[in-house]
Amino acid sequence: MDARLAGRVALITGAASGIGKATAARLAAEGAAVLVTDIQVELGEETVAELVEGGARAAFLRHDVTSEEDWQAAVEAAVADLGGLDILVNNAGMGDLKTIEDTTLEEWDRTVAVDQTGVFLGMKLAAPALLRSGHGSIVNISSIFGTSGGFGTSPAYHAAKGAVRTLTKNAALHWATEGIRVNSIHPGFIITPILDSAKGTPFWDAMTALTPMGHLGDPADIAAGVAYLASDDARFVTGLELYIDGGYMAR
């Protein structure tokens, strides 16, 4: 694989499993040093061990994306331990499944804190290091449900992911001449550990039926998009919404 990210340092949140883990592996394979952050300590450390065994420079840090102090510590760790910060992937997230009537204010606040405020904090606190990079790239993982109404459930998730979509464009314009590009990726239905319980159920069948290509995506599909947006191949790309969804949003 081309080393188009050689010499770059990436901070990836929620990288202990799923899309984040696949992204860490892909960026490392393209030459980046990777700071894996997550609240899942054991899985995060296992991910880093795998990366190091494969020859990558990598480190793990426990990181709650709703905490400003944790974000500051993560940025400082990337700079101190890995030599800087060039790429920020805001991947950490959580979902909710209730209707708007059944969603409590506490549940709403928690989902928004992780999925929306965490992205804001990451961009805000990583900005000084990314500006020093000279080729900074932020990739925010939104969702097809940041643009569509989905199934009429999960109101906090939709609201937060929709906010990430627009916040991405806002930040892209703010930094357009400053050396930081900001783009969002909108995954469709992706086979991650969070969907394990859905296998063999009508919900799984429904997701498959709703995807025009007729199958769910793989975390590696999202990771490939991140690698592109993080690289100089996308040097003229900012404020983009990249849908990796098997055609879902084309309907």
PDB file of N, CA and C in Angstrom, residues 25 48 53-54 71-72 94 119 127 148 166-167 177 180 194 232 237:
ATOM      1  N   ALA A  25      -6.071   1.080  11.450  1.00  0.00           N
ATOM      2  CA  ALA A  25      -5.273   0.125  10.681  1.00  0.00           C
ATOM      3  C   ALA A  25      -4.950   0.662   9.291  1.00  0.00           C
ATOM      4  N   VAL A  48      -3.888  -1.267  19.714  1.00  0.00           N
ATOM      5  CA  VAL A  48      -2.538  -0.705  19.586  1.00  0.00           C
ATOM      6  C   VAL A  48      -1.493  -1.813  19.504  1.00  0.00           C
ATOM      7  N   GLU A  53       2.567  -4.537  16.433  1.00  0.00           N
ATOM      8  CA  GLU A  53       3.054  -5.824  15.929  1.00  0.00           C
ATOM      9  C   GLU A  53       3.200  -5.793  14.408  1.00  0.00           C
ATOM     10  N   GLY A  54       2.330  -4.987  13.770  1.00  0.00           N
ATOM     11  CA  GLY A  54       2.391  -4.866  12.321  1.00  0.00           C
ATOM     12  C   GLY A  54       3.413  -3.846  11.844  1.00  0.00           C
ATOM     13  N   TRP A  71      -9.750  15.868  26.158  1.00  0.00           N
ATOM     14  CA  TRP A  71      -9.351  16.283  24.813  1.00  0.00           C
ATOM     15  C   TRP A  71      -7.988  16.976  24.842  1.00  0.00           C
ATOM     16  N   GLN A  72      -7.791  17.839  25.818  1.00  0.00           N
ATOM     17  CA  GLN A  72      -6.506  18.519  25.920  1.00  0.00           C
ATOM     18  C   GLN A  72      -5.381  17.516  26.132  1.00  0.00           C
ATOM     19  N   MET A  94     -22.336   7.318  19.757  1.00  0.00           N
ATOM     20  CA  MET A  94     -23.285   6.394  20.349  1.00  0.00           C
ATOM     21  C   MET A  94     -24.637   6.616  19.701  1.00  0.00           C
ATOM     22  N   VAL A 119     -17.357  16.347  19.012  1.00  0.00           N
ATOM     23  CA  VAL A 119     -16.747  16.794  17.755  1.00  0.00           C
ATOM     24  C   VAL A 119     -16.316  18.256  17.856  1.00  0.00           C
ATOM     25  N   ALA A 127      -7.128  22.328  17.121  1.00  0.00           N
ATOM     26  CA  ALA A 127      -6.836  23.349  16.106  1.00  0.00           C
ATOM     27  C   ALA A 127      -5.403  23.889  16.161  1.00  0.00           C
ATOM     28  N   SER A 148     -30.838  12.286   6.416  1.00  0.00           N
ATOM     29  CA  SER A 148     -32.193  11.760   6.193  1.00  0.00           C
ATOM     30  C   SER A 148     -32.902  11.551   7.527  1.00  0.00           C
ATOM     31  N   THR A 166     -23.318  20.056   9.424  1.00  0.00           N
ATOM     32  CA  THR A 166     -23.249  21.498   9.182  1.00  0.00           C
ATOM     33  C   THR A 166     -22.052  22.137   9.855  1.00  0.00           C
ATOM     34  N   LEU A 167     -21.716  21.655  11.054  1.00  0.00           N
ATOM     35  CA  LEU A 167     -20.538  22.172  11.747  1.00  0.00           C
ATOM     36  C   LEU A 167     -19.277  21.937  10.921  1.00  0.00           C
ATOM     37  N   THR A 177      -8.352  28.904   4.347  1.00  0.00           N
ATOM     38  CA  THR A 177      -7.062  29.456   3.914  1.00  0.00           C
ATOM     39  C   THR A 177      -5.975  29.274   4.972  1.00  0.00           C
ATOM     40  N   ILE A 180      -6.116  23.864   7.275  1.00  0.00           N
ATOM     41  CA  ILE A 180      -6.868  22.725   7.813  1.00  0.00           C
ATOM     42  C   ILE A 180      -8.075  22.479   6.913  1.00  0.00           C
ATOM     43  N   ILE A 194     -21.510  -3.362  17.062  1.00  0.00           N
ATOM     44  CA  ILE A 194     -22.766  -2.868  17.600  1.00  0.00           C
ATOM     45  C   ILE A 194     -23.977  -3.524  16.928  1.00  0.00           C
ATOM     46  N   ASP A 232      -2.948  14.001   0.889  1.00  0.00           N
ATOM     47  CA  ASP A 232      -2.790  15.123  -0.037  1.00  0.00           C
ATOM     48  C   ASP A 232      -3.535  14.893  -1.351  1.00  0.00           C
ATOM     49  N   VAL A 237     -10.016  19.503  -1.393  1.00  0.00           N
ATOM     50  CA  VAL A 237     -11.327  19.050  -0.926  1.00  0.00           C
ATOM     51  C   VAL A 237     -11.550  19.510   0.506  1.00  0.00           C
TER      52      VAL A 237
END
